[in-house]
PDB file of C-alpha atoms in Angstrom:
ATOM      1  CA  UNK A  34      11.579  13.771  -7.095  1.00  0.00           C
ATOM      2  CA  UNK A  35      14.542  13.379  -5.435  1.00  0.00           C
ATOM      3  CA  UNK A  36      17.083  10.331  -6.172  1.00  0.00           C
ATOM      4  CA  UNK A  37      16.617   7.210  -4.218  1.00  0.00           C
ATOM      5  CA  UNK A  38      18.893   6.474  -1.596  1.00  0.00           C
ATOM      6  CA  UNK A  39      21.307   3.523  -2.627  1.00  0.00           C
ATOM      7  CA  UNK A  40      20.482   0.927   0.301  1.00  0.00           C
ATOM      8  CA  UNK A  41      21.560  -2.827   0.636  1.00  0.00           C
ATOM      9  CA  UNK A  42      19.045  -4.988  -1.266  1.00  0.00           C
ATOM     10  CA  UNK A  43      17.657  -8.370  -0.445  1.00  0.00           C
ATOM     11  CA  UNK A  44      16.815 -11.214  -3.122  1.00  0.00           C
ATOM     12  CA  UNK A  45      13.631 -10.758  -4.285  1.00  0.00           C
ATOM     13  CA  UNK A  46      10.556 -11.850  -2.761  1.00  0.00           C
ATOM     14  CA  UNK A  47       7.615 -13.381  -4.517  1.00  0.00           C
ATOM     15  CA  UNK A  48       4.477 -12.053  -2.802  1.00  0.00           C
ATOM     16  CA  UNK A  49       2.674 -15.208  -3.631  1.00  0.00           C
ATOM     17  CA  UNK A  50       5.525 -17.378  -1.818  1.00  0.00           C
ATOM     18  CA  UNK A  51       5.364 -14.593   1.058  1.00  0.00           C
ATOM     19  CA  UNK A  52       1.561 -15.010   1.424  1.00  0.00           C
ATOM     20  CA  UNK A  53       1.367 -18.897   0.654  1.00  0.00           C
ATOM     21  CA  UNK A  54       0.114 -21.586   3.313  1.00  0.00           C
ATOM     22  CA  UNK A  55      -2.752 -23.646   4.444  1.00  0.00           C
ATOM     23  CA  UNK A  56      -6.159 -21.461   4.470  1.00  0.00           C
ATOM     24  CA  UNK A  57      -5.761 -20.718   8.331  1.00  0.00           C
ATOM     25  CA  UNK A  58      -4.128 -17.748  10.247  1.00  0.00           C
ATOM     26  CA  UNK A  59      -0.668 -17.946   9.765  1.00  0.00           C
ATOM     27  CA  UNK A  60       2.732 -16.270  10.695  1.00  0.00           C
ATOM     28  CA  UNK A  61       5.456 -15.954   7.978  1.00  0.00           C
ATOM     29  CA  UNK A  62       8.744 -14.938   9.853  1.00  0.00           C
ATOM     30  CA  UNK A  63      12.233 -13.757   8.382  1.00  0.00           C
ATOM     31  CA  UNK A  64      15.200 -12.169  10.180  1.00  0.00           C
ATOM     32  CA  UNK A  65      13.796  -8.761  10.122  1.00  0.00           C
ATOM     33  CA  UNK A  66      10.081  -8.863   9.036  1.00  0.00           C
ATOM     34  CA  UNK A  67       7.248 -10.186  10.039  1.00  0.00           C
ATOM     35  CA  UNK A  68       3.895 -10.824   8.466  1.00  0.00           C
ATOM     36  CA  UNK A  69       0.484 -12.060  10.058  1.00  0.00           C
ATOM     37  CA  UNK A  70      -2.273 -12.923   7.515  1.00  0.00           C
ATOM     38  CA  UNK A  71      -5.756 -14.047   8.740  1.00  0.00           C
ATOM     39  CA  UNK A  72      -8.141 -15.226   5.769  1.00  0.00           C
ATOM     40  CA  UNK A  73     -11.461 -13.235   6.140  1.00  0.00           C
ATOM     41  CA  UNK A  74     -13.682 -14.552   3.639  1.00  0.00           C
ATOM     42  CA  UNK A  75     -13.054 -16.310   0.279  1.00  0.00           C
ATOM     43  CA  UNK A  76     -10.789 -14.108  -1.548  1.00  0.00           C
ATOM     44  CA  UNK A  77     -10.068 -11.672   1.142  1.00  0.00           C
ATOM     45  CA  UNK A  78      -7.603 -11.520   3.938  1.00  0.00           C
ATOM     46  CA  UNK A  79      -6.394  -9.118   6.268  1.00  0.00           C
ATOM     47  CA  UNK A  80      -2.464  -8.598   6.638  1.00  0.00           C
ATOM     48  CA  UNK A  81      -0.838  -7.002   9.446  1.00  0.00           C
ATOM     49  CA  UNK A  82       3.213  -6.134   8.382  1.00  0.00           C
ATOM     50  CA  UNK A  83       6.123  -5.229  10.051  1.00  0.00           C
ATOM     51  CA  UNK A  84       9.673  -4.747   9.636  1.00  0.00           C
ATOM     52  CA  UNK A  85      12.444  -3.666  12.013  1.00  0.00           C
ATOM     53  CA  UNK A  86      15.587  -3.749  10.487  1.00  0.00           C
ATOM     54  CA  UNK A  87      18.731  -3.003  12.564  1.00  0.00           C
ATOM     55  CA  UNK A  88      19.861  -0.868   9.354  1.00  0.00           C
ATOM     56  CA  UNK A  89      18.058   0.902   6.195  1.00  0.00           C
ATOM     57  CA  UNK A  90      17.333  -1.889   3.835  1.00  0.00           C
ATOM     58  CA  UNK A  91      15.436  -2.414   0.478  1.00  0.00           C
ATOM     59  CA  UNK A  92      13.516  -5.625  -0.503  1.00  0.00           C
ATOM     60  CA  UNK A  93      13.156  -6.426  -3.891  1.00  0.00           C
ATOM     61  CA  UNK A  94       9.362  -7.766  -4.445  1.00  0.00           C
ATOM     62  CA  UNK A  95       7.486  -9.380  -7.258  1.00  0.00           C
ATOM     63  CA  UNK A  96       3.709  -8.836  -7.455  1.00  0.00           C
ATOM     64  CA  UNK A  97       2.729 -12.491  -8.769  1.00  0.00           C
ATOM     65  CA  UNK A  98      -0.446 -12.401  -6.876  1.00  0.00           C
ATOM     66  CA  UNK A  99      -2.129  -9.420  -8.340  1.00  0.00           C
ATOM     67  CA  UNK A 100      -4.239  -8.529  -5.583  1.00  0.00           C
ATOM     68  CA  UNK A 101      -6.173  -5.387  -4.610  1.00  0.00           C
ATOM     69  CA  UNK A 102      -4.815  -3.994  -1.531  1.00  0.00           C
ATOM     70  CA  UNK A 103      -6.562  -1.110   0.882  1.00  0.00           C
ATOM     71  CA  UNK A 104      -3.863  -0.369   3.486  1.00  0.00           C
ATOM     72  CA  UNK A 105      -3.213   2.023   6.329  1.00  0.00           C
ATOM     73  CA  UNK A 106       0.535   2.951   7.460  1.00  0.00           C
ATOM     74  CA  UNK A 107       0.386   2.792  11.441  1.00  0.00           C
ATOM     75  CA  UNK A 108       4.085   3.398  11.915  1.00  0.00           C
ATOM     76  CA  UNK A 109       7.155   4.514   9.993  1.00  0.00           C
ATOM     77  CA  UNK A 110       7.715   5.614   6.363  1.00  0.00           C
ATOM     78  CA  UNK A 111       8.758   3.417   3.514  1.00  0.00           C
ATOM     79  CA  UNK A 112       9.712   4.150  -0.346  1.00  0.00           C
ATOM     80  CA  UNK A 113       8.151   1.826  -3.107  1.00  0.00           C
ATOM     81  CA  UNK A 114      10.483   2.119  -6.410  1.00  0.00           C
ATOM     82  CA  UNK A 115       8.157   0.373  -9.384  1.00  0.00           C
ATOM     83  CA  UNK A 116      10.194  -0.205 -12.414  1.00  0.00           C
ATOM     84  CA  UNK A 117       8.831  -1.974 -15.521  1.00  0.00           C
ATOM     85  CA  UNK A 118       8.453  -1.770 -19.166  1.00  0.00           C
ATOM     86  CA  UNK A 119       5.793   1.042 -19.014  1.00  0.00           C
ATOM     87  CA  UNK A 120       7.678   3.520 -16.444  1.00  0.00           C
ATOM     88  CA  UNK A 121       9.440   3.951 -13.417  1.00  0.00           C
ATOM     89  CA  UNK A 122       7.711   5.812 -10.744  1.00  0.00           C
ATOM     90  CA  UNK A 123       8.492   5.996  -6.833  1.00  0.00           C
ATOM     91  CA  UNK A 124       5.687   6.269  -3.992  1.00  0.00           C
ATOM     92  CA  UNK A 125       6.323   7.271  -0.834  1.00  0.00           C
ATOM     93  CA  UNK A 126       4.272   5.745   2.467  1.00  0.00           C
ATOM     94  CA  UNK A 127       4.240   7.792   5.442  1.00  0.00           C
ATOM     95  CA  UNK A 128       2.664   6.906   8.830  1.00  0.00           C
ATOM     96  CA  UNK A 129      -1.098   7.971   8.944  1.00  0.00           C
ATOM     97  CA  UNK A 130      -1.549   7.840   5.262  1.00  0.00           C
ATOM     98  CA  UNK A 131      -3.487   5.120   3.113  1.00  0.00           C
ATOM     99  CA  UNK A 132      -3.094   3.540   0.128  1.00  0.00           C
ATOM    100  CA  UNK A 133      -5.343   1.706  -2.516  1.00  0.00           C
ATOM    101  CA  UNK A 134      -2.885  -0.570  -4.535  1.00  0.00           C
ATOM    102  CA  UNK A 135      -3.073  -2.934  -7.471  1.00  0.00           C
ATOM    103  CA  UNK A 136       0.146  -3.747  -9.357  1.00  0.00           C
ATOM    104  CA  UNK A 137       0.007  -7.221 -10.962  1.00  0.00           C
ATOM    105  CA  UNK A 138       3.167  -8.652 -12.364  1.00  0.00           C
ATOM    106  CA  UNK A 139       5.252  -5.499 -10.988  1.00  0.00           C
ATOM    107  CA  UNK A 140       8.583  -5.589  -9.680  1.00  0.00           C
ATOM    108  CA  UNK A 141       9.848  -3.103  -7.310  1.00  0.00           C
ATOM    109  CA  UNK A 142      11.874  -2.243  -4.636  1.00  0.00           C
ATOM    110  CA  UNK A 143      10.787  -1.314  -0.916  1.00  0.00           C
ATOM    111  CA  UNK A 144      13.084   0.493   1.239  1.00  0.00           C
ATOM    112  CA  UNK A 145      12.869   1.018   4.741  1.00  0.00           C
ATOM    113  CA  UNK A 146      14.846   3.362   6.881  1.00  0.00           C
ATOM    114  CA  UNK A 147      14.044   1.739  10.427  1.00  0.00           C
ATOM    115  CA  UNK A 148      10.581   0.260  12.071  1.00  0.00           C
ATOM    116  CA  UNK A 149       7.530   0.361   9.568  1.00  0.00           C
ATOM    117  CA  UNK A 150       3.994  -1.410  10.112  1.00  0.00           C
ATOM    118  CA  UNK A 151       0.840  -1.378   8.311  1.00  0.00           C
ATOM    119  CA  UNK A 152      -2.421  -2.933   8.170  1.00  0.00           C
ATOM    120  CA  UNK A 153      -4.392  -4.054   4.744  1.00  0.00           C
ATOM    121  CA  UNK A 154      -7.140  -5.503   3.559  1.00  0.00           C
ATOM    122  CA  UNK A 155      -6.323  -7.749   0.522  1.00  0.00           C
ATOM    123  CA  UNK A 156      -8.981  -8.651  -2.237  1.00  0.00           C
ATOM    124  CA  UNK A 157      -8.970 -11.058  -5.043  1.00  0.00           C
ATOM    125  CA  UNK A 158     -10.306  -8.713  -8.082  1.00  0.00           C
ATOM    126  CA  UNK A 159     -13.069 -10.413  -8.898  1.00  0.00           C
ATOM    127  CA  UNK A 160     -14.253 -10.734  -5.227  1.00  0.00           C
ATOM    128  CA  UNK A 161     -14.058  -7.285  -4.808  1.00  0.00           C
ATOM    129  CA  UNK A 162     -16.011  -6.546  -7.886  1.00  0.00           C
ATOM    130  CA  UNK A 163     -18.683  -8.639  -6.012  1.00  0.00           C
ATOM    131  CA  UNK A 164     -18.315  -6.614  -2.650  1.00  0.00           C
ATOM    132  CA  UNK A 165     -18.245  -3.285  -4.073  1.00  0.00           C
ATOM    133  CA  UNK A 166     -20.533  -3.174  -7.087  1.00  0.00           C
ATOM    134  CA  UNK A 167     -20.874   0.543  -7.020  1.00  0.00           C
ATOM    135  CA  UNK A 168     -16.995   1.645  -7.005  1.00  0.00           C
ATOM    136  CA  UNK A 169     -16.465   5.126  -7.952  1.00  0.00           C
ATOM    137  CA  UNK A 170     -15.762   5.315 -11.598  1.00  0.00           C
ATOM    138  CA  UNK A 171     -12.562   7.229 -11.601  1.00  0.00           C
ATOM    139  CA  UNK A 172     -11.074   4.908  -8.684  1.00  0.00           C
ATOM    140  CA  UNK A 173     -12.107   1.875 -10.951  1.00  0.00           C
ATOM    141  CA  UNK A 174     -10.568   3.158 -14.180  1.00  0.00           C
ATOM    142  CA  UNK A 175      -7.281   3.823 -11.873  1.00  0.00           C
ATOM    143  CA  UNK A 176      -7.134   0.187 -10.691  1.00  0.00           C
ATOM    144  CA  UNK A 177      -8.051  -1.215 -14.432  1.00  0.00           C
ATOM    145  CA  UNK A 178      -4.460   0.081 -15.488  1.00  0.00           C
ATOM    146  CA  UNK A 179      -3.045  -2.237 -12.831  1.00  0.00           C
ATOM    147  CA  UNK A 180      -0.578   0.531 -12.185  1.00  0.00           C
ATOM    148  CA  UNK A 181      -2.672   1.763  -9.210  1.00  0.00           C
ATOM    149  CA  UNK A 182      -1.223   3.218  -6.200  1.00  0.00           C
ATOM    150  CA  UNK A 183      -3.721   5.968  -5.008  1.00  0.00           C
ATOM    151  CA  UNK A 184      -2.372   7.814  -1.303  1.00  0.00           C
ATOM    152  CA  UNK A 185      -4.541   9.756   0.788  1.00  0.00           C
ATOM    153  CA  UNK A 186      -4.367  10.870   4.577  1.00  0.00           C
ATOM    154  CA  UNK A 187      -6.020   8.878   7.355  1.00  0.00           C
ATOM    155  CA  UNK A 188      -8.707  10.585   9.183  1.00  0.00           C
ATOM    156  CA  UNK A 189      -9.329   9.820  12.791  1.00  0.00           C
ATOM    157  CA  UNK A 190     -11.928   7.262  12.474  1.00  0.00           C
ATOM    158  CA  UNK A 191      -9.269   5.238   9.566  1.00  0.00           C
ATOM    159  CA  UNK A 192      -6.657   5.389  11.695  1.00  0.00           C
ATOM    160  CA  UNK A 193      -8.622   4.302  15.254  1.00  0.00           C
ATOM    161  CA  UNK A 194     -10.124   1.651  13.126  1.00  0.00           C
ATOM    162  CA  UNK A 195      -6.834   0.230  11.533  1.00  0.00           C
ATOM    163  CA  UNK A 196      -4.957   0.278  15.374  1.00  0.00           C
ATOM    164  CA  UNK A 197      -7.877  -1.733  16.604  1.00  0.00           C
ATOM    165  CA  UNK A 198      -7.484  -4.194  14.100  1.00  0.00           C
ATOM    166  CA  UNK A 199      -3.768  -4.472  14.526  1.00  0.00           C
ATOM    167  CA  UNK A 200      -4.503  -5.007  18.099  1.00  0.00           C
ATOM    168  CA  UNK A 201      -6.631  -7.857  17.677  1.00  0.00           C
ATOM    169  CA  UNK A 202      -4.694  -9.715  15.411  1.00  0.00           C
ATOM    170  CA  UNK A 203      -1.749  -8.966  17.890  1.00  0.00           C
ATOM    171  CA  UNK A 204      -4.200 -10.747  20.513  1.00  0.00           C
ATOM    172  CA  UNK A 205      -5.002 -13.680  18.238  1.00  0.00           C
ATOM    173  CA  UNK A 206      -1.139 -14.356  17.537  1.00  0.00           C
ATOM    174  CA  UNK A 207      -0.181 -14.562  21.406  1.00  0.00           C
ATOM    175  CA  UNK A 208      -3.569 -16.735  22.201  1.00  0.00           C
ATOM    176  CA  UNK A 209      -5.069 -17.903  19.505  1.00  0.00           C
ATOM    177  CA  UNK A 210      -7.709 -20.060  21.195  1.00  0.00           C
ATOM    178  CA  UNK A 211      -7.949 -17.618  23.862  1.00  0.00           C
ATOM    179  CA  UNK A 212     -10.513 -15.140  25.544  1.00  0.00           C
ATOM    180  CA  UNK A 213      -8.947 -11.999  24.283  1.00  0.00           C
ATOM    181  CA  UNK A 214      -9.048 -13.652  20.544  1.00  0.00           C
ATOM    182  CA  UNK A 215     -11.633 -11.907  18.288  1.00  0.00           C
ATOM    183  CA  UNK A 216     -14.376 -13.620  16.646  1.00  0.00           C
ATOM    184  CA  UNK A 217     -14.195 -14.052  12.810  1.00  0.00           C
ATOM    185  CA  UNK A 218     -17.123 -12.042  12.291  1.00  0.00           C
ATOM    186  CA  UNK A 219     -15.751  -8.923  14.247  1.00  0.00           C
ATOM    187  CA  UNK A 220     -12.676  -9.046  12.226  1.00  0.00           C
ATOM    188  CA  UNK A 221     -14.645  -9.276   8.934  1.00  0.00           C
ATOM    189  CA  UNK A 222     -16.739  -6.451  10.135  1.00  0.00           C
ATOM    190  CA  UNK A 223     -14.238  -3.879  11.271  1.00  0.00           C
ATOM    191  CA  UNK A 224     -12.424  -4.838   7.833  1.00  0.00           C
ATOM    192  CA  UNK A 225     -15.202  -3.726   5.712  1.00  0.00           C
ATOM    193  CA  UNK A 226     -15.490  -0.542   7.957  1.00  0.00           C
ATOM    194  CA  UNK A 227     -11.951   0.282   7.086  1.00  0.00           C
ATOM    195  CA  UNK A 228     -12.460  -0.608   3.638  1.00  0.00           C
ATOM    196  CA  UNK A 229     -15.348   1.732   3.490  1.00  0.00           C
ATOM    197  CA  UNK A 230     -13.484   4.591   5.287  1.00  0.00           C
ATOM    198  CA  UNK A 231     -10.840   4.337   2.549  1.00  0.00           C
ATOM    199  CA  UNK A 232     -13.165   4.220  -0.232  1.00  0.00           C
ATOM    200  CA  UNK A 233     -14.829   7.331   1.149  1.00  0.00           C
ATOM    201  CA  UNK A 234     -11.709   9.357   1.762  1.00  0.00           C
ATOM    202  CA  UNK A 235     -10.595   8.494  -2.136  1.00  0.00           C
ATOM    203  CA  UNK A 236     -14.002   9.377  -3.390  1.00  0.00           C
ATOM    204  CA  UNK A 237     -13.889  13.037  -0.961  1.00  0.00           C
ATOM    205  CA  UNK A 238     -10.507  13.905  -2.333  1.00  0.00           C
ATOM    206  CA  UNK A 239     -11.900  13.182  -6.273  1.00  0.00           C
ATOM    207  CA  UNK A 240     -14.564  15.696  -5.365  1.00  0.00           C
ATOM    208  CA  UNK A 241     -12.061  18.506  -3.596  1.00  0.00           C
ATOM    209  CA  UNK A 242     -10.101  17.923  -6.821  1.00  0.00           C
ATOM    210  CA  UNK A 243     -13.047  18.946  -9.040  1.00  0.00           C
ATOM    211  CA  UNK A 244     -13.225  22.045  -6.853  1.00  0.00           C
ATOM    212  CA  UNK A 245      -9.882  23.447  -8.188  1.00  0.00           C
ATOM    213  CA  UNK A 246      -9.943  24.463 -11.728  1.00  0.00           C
ATOM    214  CA  UNK A 247      -7.164  23.515 -14.427  1.00  0.00           C
ATOM    215  CA  UNK A 248      -5.619  27.175 -14.300  1.00  0.00           C
ATOM    216  CA  UNK A 249      -5.690  27.070 -10.219  1.00  0.00           C
ATOM    217  CA  UNK A 250      -4.101  23.419 -10.248  1.00  0.00           C
ATOM    218  CA  UNK A 251      -1.097  24.876 -12.616  1.00  0.00           C
ATOM    219  CA  UNK A 252      -0.806  27.743 -10.211  1.00  0.00           C
ATOM    220  CA  UNK A 253      -0.490  25.537  -7.395  1.00  0.00           C
ATOM    221  CA  UNK A 254       2.206  23.379  -8.778  1.00  0.00           C
ATOM    222  CA  UNK A 255       4.139  26.485  -9.877  1.00  0.00           C
ATOM    223  CA  UNK A 256       3.730  27.655  -6.188  1.00  0.00           C
ATOM    224  CA  UNK A 257       5.034  24.128  -5.012  1.00  0.00           C
ATOM    225  CA  UNK A 258       7.857  24.165  -7.477  1.00  0.00           C
ATOM    226  CA  UNK A 259       8.795  27.557  -5.684  1.00  0.00           C
ATOM    227  CA  UNK A 260       8.106  26.704  -2.333  1.00  0.00           C
ATOM    228  CA  UNK A 261      10.635  23.472  -2.798  1.00  0.00           C
ATOM    229  CA  UNK A 262      13.251  25.670  -4.890  1.00  0.00           C
ATOM    230  CA  UNK A 263      15.591  26.501  -1.866  1.00  0.00           C
ATOM    231  CA  UNK A 264      15.073  24.087   0.919  1.00  0.00           C
ATOM    232  CA  UNK A 265      17.452  26.361   3.195  1.00  0.00           C
ATOM    233  CA  UNK A 266      14.582  28.875   3.516  1.00  0.00           C
ATOM    234  CA  UNK A 267      10.980  28.813   2.693  1.00  0.00           C
ATOM    235  CA  UNK A 268       9.479  31.727   0.856  1.00  0.00           C
ATOM    236  CA  UNK A 269       6.550  33.416   2.737  1.00  0.00           C
ATOM    237  CA  UNK A 270       2.908  32.460   1.759  1.00  0.00           C
ATOM    238  CA  UNK A 271       2.664  35.949   0.443  1.00  0.00           C
ATOM    239  CA  UNK A 272       5.341  35.570  -1.942  1.00  0.00           C
ATOM    240  CA  UNK A 273       3.905  32.787  -3.330  1.00  0.00           C
ATOM    241  CA  UNK A 274       0.425  34.582  -3.727  1.00  0.00           C
ATOM    242  CA  UNK A 275       2.133  37.104  -5.256  1.00  0.00           C
ATOM    243  CA  UNK A 276       4.211  35.088  -7.864  1.00  0.00           C
ATOM    244  CA  UNK A 277       1.369  32.933  -8.785  1.00  0.00           C
ATOM    245  CA  UNK A 278      -1.837  34.984  -8.633  1.00  0.00           C
ATOM    246  CA  UNK A 279      -3.774  33.143  -6.066  1.00  0.00           C
ATOM    247  CA  UNK A 280      -4.832  34.296  -3.057  1.00  0.00           C
ATOM    248  CA  UNK A 281      -3.502  33.661   0.191  1.00  0.00           C
ATOM    249  CA  UNK A 282      -6.620  31.757   1.225  1.00  0.00           C
ATOM    250  CA  UNK A 283      -6.755  29.551  -2.065  1.00  0.00           C
ATOM    251  CA  UNK A 284      -2.894  28.579  -1.951  1.00  0.00           C
ATOM    252  CA  UNK A 285      -3.634  27.514   1.836  1.00  0.00           C
ATOM    253  CA  UNK A 286      -6.652  25.448   1.021  1.00  0.00           C
ATOM    254  CA  UNK A 287      -5.267  24.481  -2.214  1.00  0.00           C
ATOM    255  CA  UNK A 288      -1.925  22.849  -0.857  1.00  0.00           C
ATOM    256  CA  UNK A 289      -4.170  20.821   1.585  1.00  0.00           C
ATOM    257  CA  UNK A 290      -6.593  19.628  -1.563  1.00  0.00           C
ATOM    258  CA  UNK A 291      -3.897  18.844  -4.126  1.00  0.00           C
ATOM    259  CA  UNK A 292      -1.201  17.826  -2.121  1.00  0.00           C
ATOM    260  CA  UNK A 293      -2.523  16.453   1.435  1.00  0.00           C
ATOM    261  CA  UNK A 294      -0.438  18.655   3.437  1.00  0.00           C
ATOM    262  CA  UNK A 295       0.113  22.586   4.670  1.00  0.00           C
ATOM    263  CA  UNK A 296       1.945  24.817   3.020  1.00  0.00           C
ATOM    264  CA  UNK A 297       5.069  24.656   5.536  1.00  0.00           C
ATOM    265  CA  UNK A 298       4.268  21.215   6.091  1.00  0.00           C
ATOM    266  CA  UNK A 299       5.316  20.180   2.839  1.00  0.00           C
ATOM    267  CA  UNK A 300       8.390  22.284   2.851  1.00  0.00           C
ATOM    268  CA  UNK A 301       9.284  20.401   6.036  1.00  0.00           C
ATOM    269  CA  UNK A 302       8.720  17.076   4.894  1.00  0.00           C
ATOM    270  CA  UNK A 303      10.785  17.977   1.840  1.00  0.00           C
ATOM    271  CA  UNK A 304      13.404  19.128   3.661  1.00  0.00           C
ATOM    272  CA  UNK A 305      14.019  16.674   5.903  1.00  0.00           C
ATOM    273  CA  UNK A 306      13.813  14.149   2.847  1.00  0.00           C
ATOM    274  CA  UNK A 307      16.737  16.326   1.826  1.00  0.00           C
ATOM    275  CA  UNK A 308      18.759  15.737   5.099  1.00  0.00           C
ATOM    276  CA  UNK A 309      17.975  12.241   5.045  1.00  0.00           C
ATOM    277  CA  UNK A 310      19.473  11.770   1.473  1.00  0.00           C
ATOM    278  CA  UNK A 311      22.952  13.650   1.961  1.00  0.00           C
ATOM    279  CA  UNK A 312      23.650  12.015   5.545  1.00  0.00           C
ATOM    280  CA  UNK A 313      23.243   8.483   3.610  1.00  0.00           C
ATOM    281  CA  UNK A 314      25.141   9.602   0.340  1.00  0.00           C
ATOM    282  CA  UNK A 315      28.225  10.819   2.042  1.00  0.00           C
ATOM    283  CA  UNK A 316      30.699  12.042   4.453  1.00  0.00           C
ATOM    284  CA  UNK A 317      29.311  15.449   5.236  1.00  0.00           C
ATOM    285  CA  UNK A 318      28.565  16.145   9.158  1.00  0.00           C
ATOM    286  CA  UNK A 319      25.337  16.369  10.558  1.00  0.00           C
ATOM    287  CA  UNK A 320      26.139  20.017  11.364  1.00  0.00           C
ATOM    288  CA  UNK A 321      26.987  20.861   7.770  1.00  0.00           C
ATOM    289  CA  UNK A 322      23.953  19.378   6.456  1.00  0.00           C
ATOM    290  CA  UNK A 323      21.706  21.221   9.039  1.00  0.00           C
ATOM    291  CA  UNK A 324      23.258  24.509   8.202  1.00  0.00           C
ATOM    292  CA  UNK A 325      23.167  23.841   4.717  1.00  0.00           C
ATOM    293  CA  UNK A 326      19.355  23.379   4.979  1.00  0.00           C
ATOM    294  CA  UNK A 327      19.013  26.423   7.094  1.00  0.00           C
ATOM    295  CA  UNK A 328      19.467  25.374  10.641  1.00  0.00           C
ATOM    296  CA  UNK A 329      21.172  27.727  12.963  1.00  0.00           C
ATOM    297  CA  UNK A 330      20.302  25.720  15.916  1.00  0.00           C
ATOM    298  CA  UNK A 331      21.670  22.012  15.994  1.00  0.00           C
ATOM    299  CA  UNK A 332      18.853  20.846  18.505  1.00  0.00           C
ATOM    300  CA  UNK A 333      16.279  22.079  16.140  1.00  0.00           C
ATOM    301  CA  UNK A 334      17.243  19.960  13.092  1.00  0.00           C
ATOM    302  CA  UNK A 335      17.650  16.802  15.382  1.00  0.00           C
ATOM    303  CA  UNK A 336      14.011  17.487  16.785  1.00  0.00           C
ATOM    304  CA  UNK A 337      12.769  17.939  13.229  1.00  0.00           C
ATOM    305  CA  UNK A 338      14.730  14.867  12.052  1.00  0.00           C
ATOM    306  CA  UNK A 339      13.838  12.594  14.698  1.00  0.00           C
ATOM    307  CA  UNK A 340      10.055  13.643  14.754  1.00  0.00           C
ATOM    308  CA  UNK A 341       9.744  12.335  10.808  1.00  0.00           C
ATOM    309  CA  UNK A 342      11.761   9.268  10.684  1.00  0.00           C
ATOM    310  CA  UNK A 343      12.057   7.959  14.571  1.00  0.00           C
ATOM    311  CA  UNK A 344      15.917   8.566  14.681  1.00  0.00           C
ATOM    312  CA  UNK A 345      18.163  11.065  15.283  1.00  0.00           C
ATOM    313  CA  UNK A 346      20.294  12.077  12.616  1.00  0.00           C
ATOM    314  CA  UNK A 347      23.604  11.164  14.221  1.00  0.00           C
ATOM    315  CA  UNK A 348      22.488   7.835  14.733  1.00  0.00           C
ATOM    316  CA  UNK A 349      21.038   7.571  11.299  1.00  0.00           C
ATOM    317  CA  UNK A 350      24.117   8.719   9.541  1.00  0.00           C
ATOM    318  CA  UNK A 351      26.137   5.798  11.945  1.00  0.00           C
ATOM    319  CA  UNK A 352      24.475   3.151   9.575  1.00  0.00           C
ATOM    320  CA  UNK A 353      26.378   4.118   6.509  1.00  0.00           C
TER     321      UNK A 353
END
């Protein structure tokens, strides 16, 4: 895991205070972030969270509410650094991913580079137990640890449902009583569809993980270490296969099952994270960072960086 980028940190925000308000649709707005909350049912809310910082910034959060959240990231990337007496962990949430989280009484730091948007279905734990009595046992055990942050990739149906919910909430905000506002029953129904899709994705991931033997998982972790050992030049899949004793097909399938990415997709994502770390940490010119990471064509580096982070590297560097 790469070291966290040191960004300006705002004062700690209480999740309870952030969501506090009368039991009706509300908007909590600060200078650079925006939260739309709509109560669906007693103990169930739908949340649309946006940040649009003019520069990279971190927010200290205290989860004094203890909800279980089922979220889809619609735009951007964020990092969450959880630090408590048990351990320190860092979680990356990217566009196109979903997350099941339960972190009661945790203190952490959410970091944002640019624009970020997510939609979440938020449950009180006892209410979720009534709505989903047959939850997968492995997921239930993870939630019960009270340090749950399980991430998976969104499929097309999940992304479409999440975007529909976000658009509906936006319409309700612009005209709460207008003809374009969705009925509460529609919002509840679509929210339960999204919940079901997220739970299905996590069950499918558990089944897929079971298809890999312990030995294969160890070999795949070794392949990942070899892949990321030199971010300037990726080894070939054939080289990874030779070094680990896995077949080409097992490496390709195994990376998707275990790491939710292709071999070179994972390499590229980590290479861009390293580029971002270097650009934010010192006075290294963009061209030097690009060359150090194996790019001979600056425009290719710029395109790759912008594709992952939504901003070109020169503009990103000027923020520091």
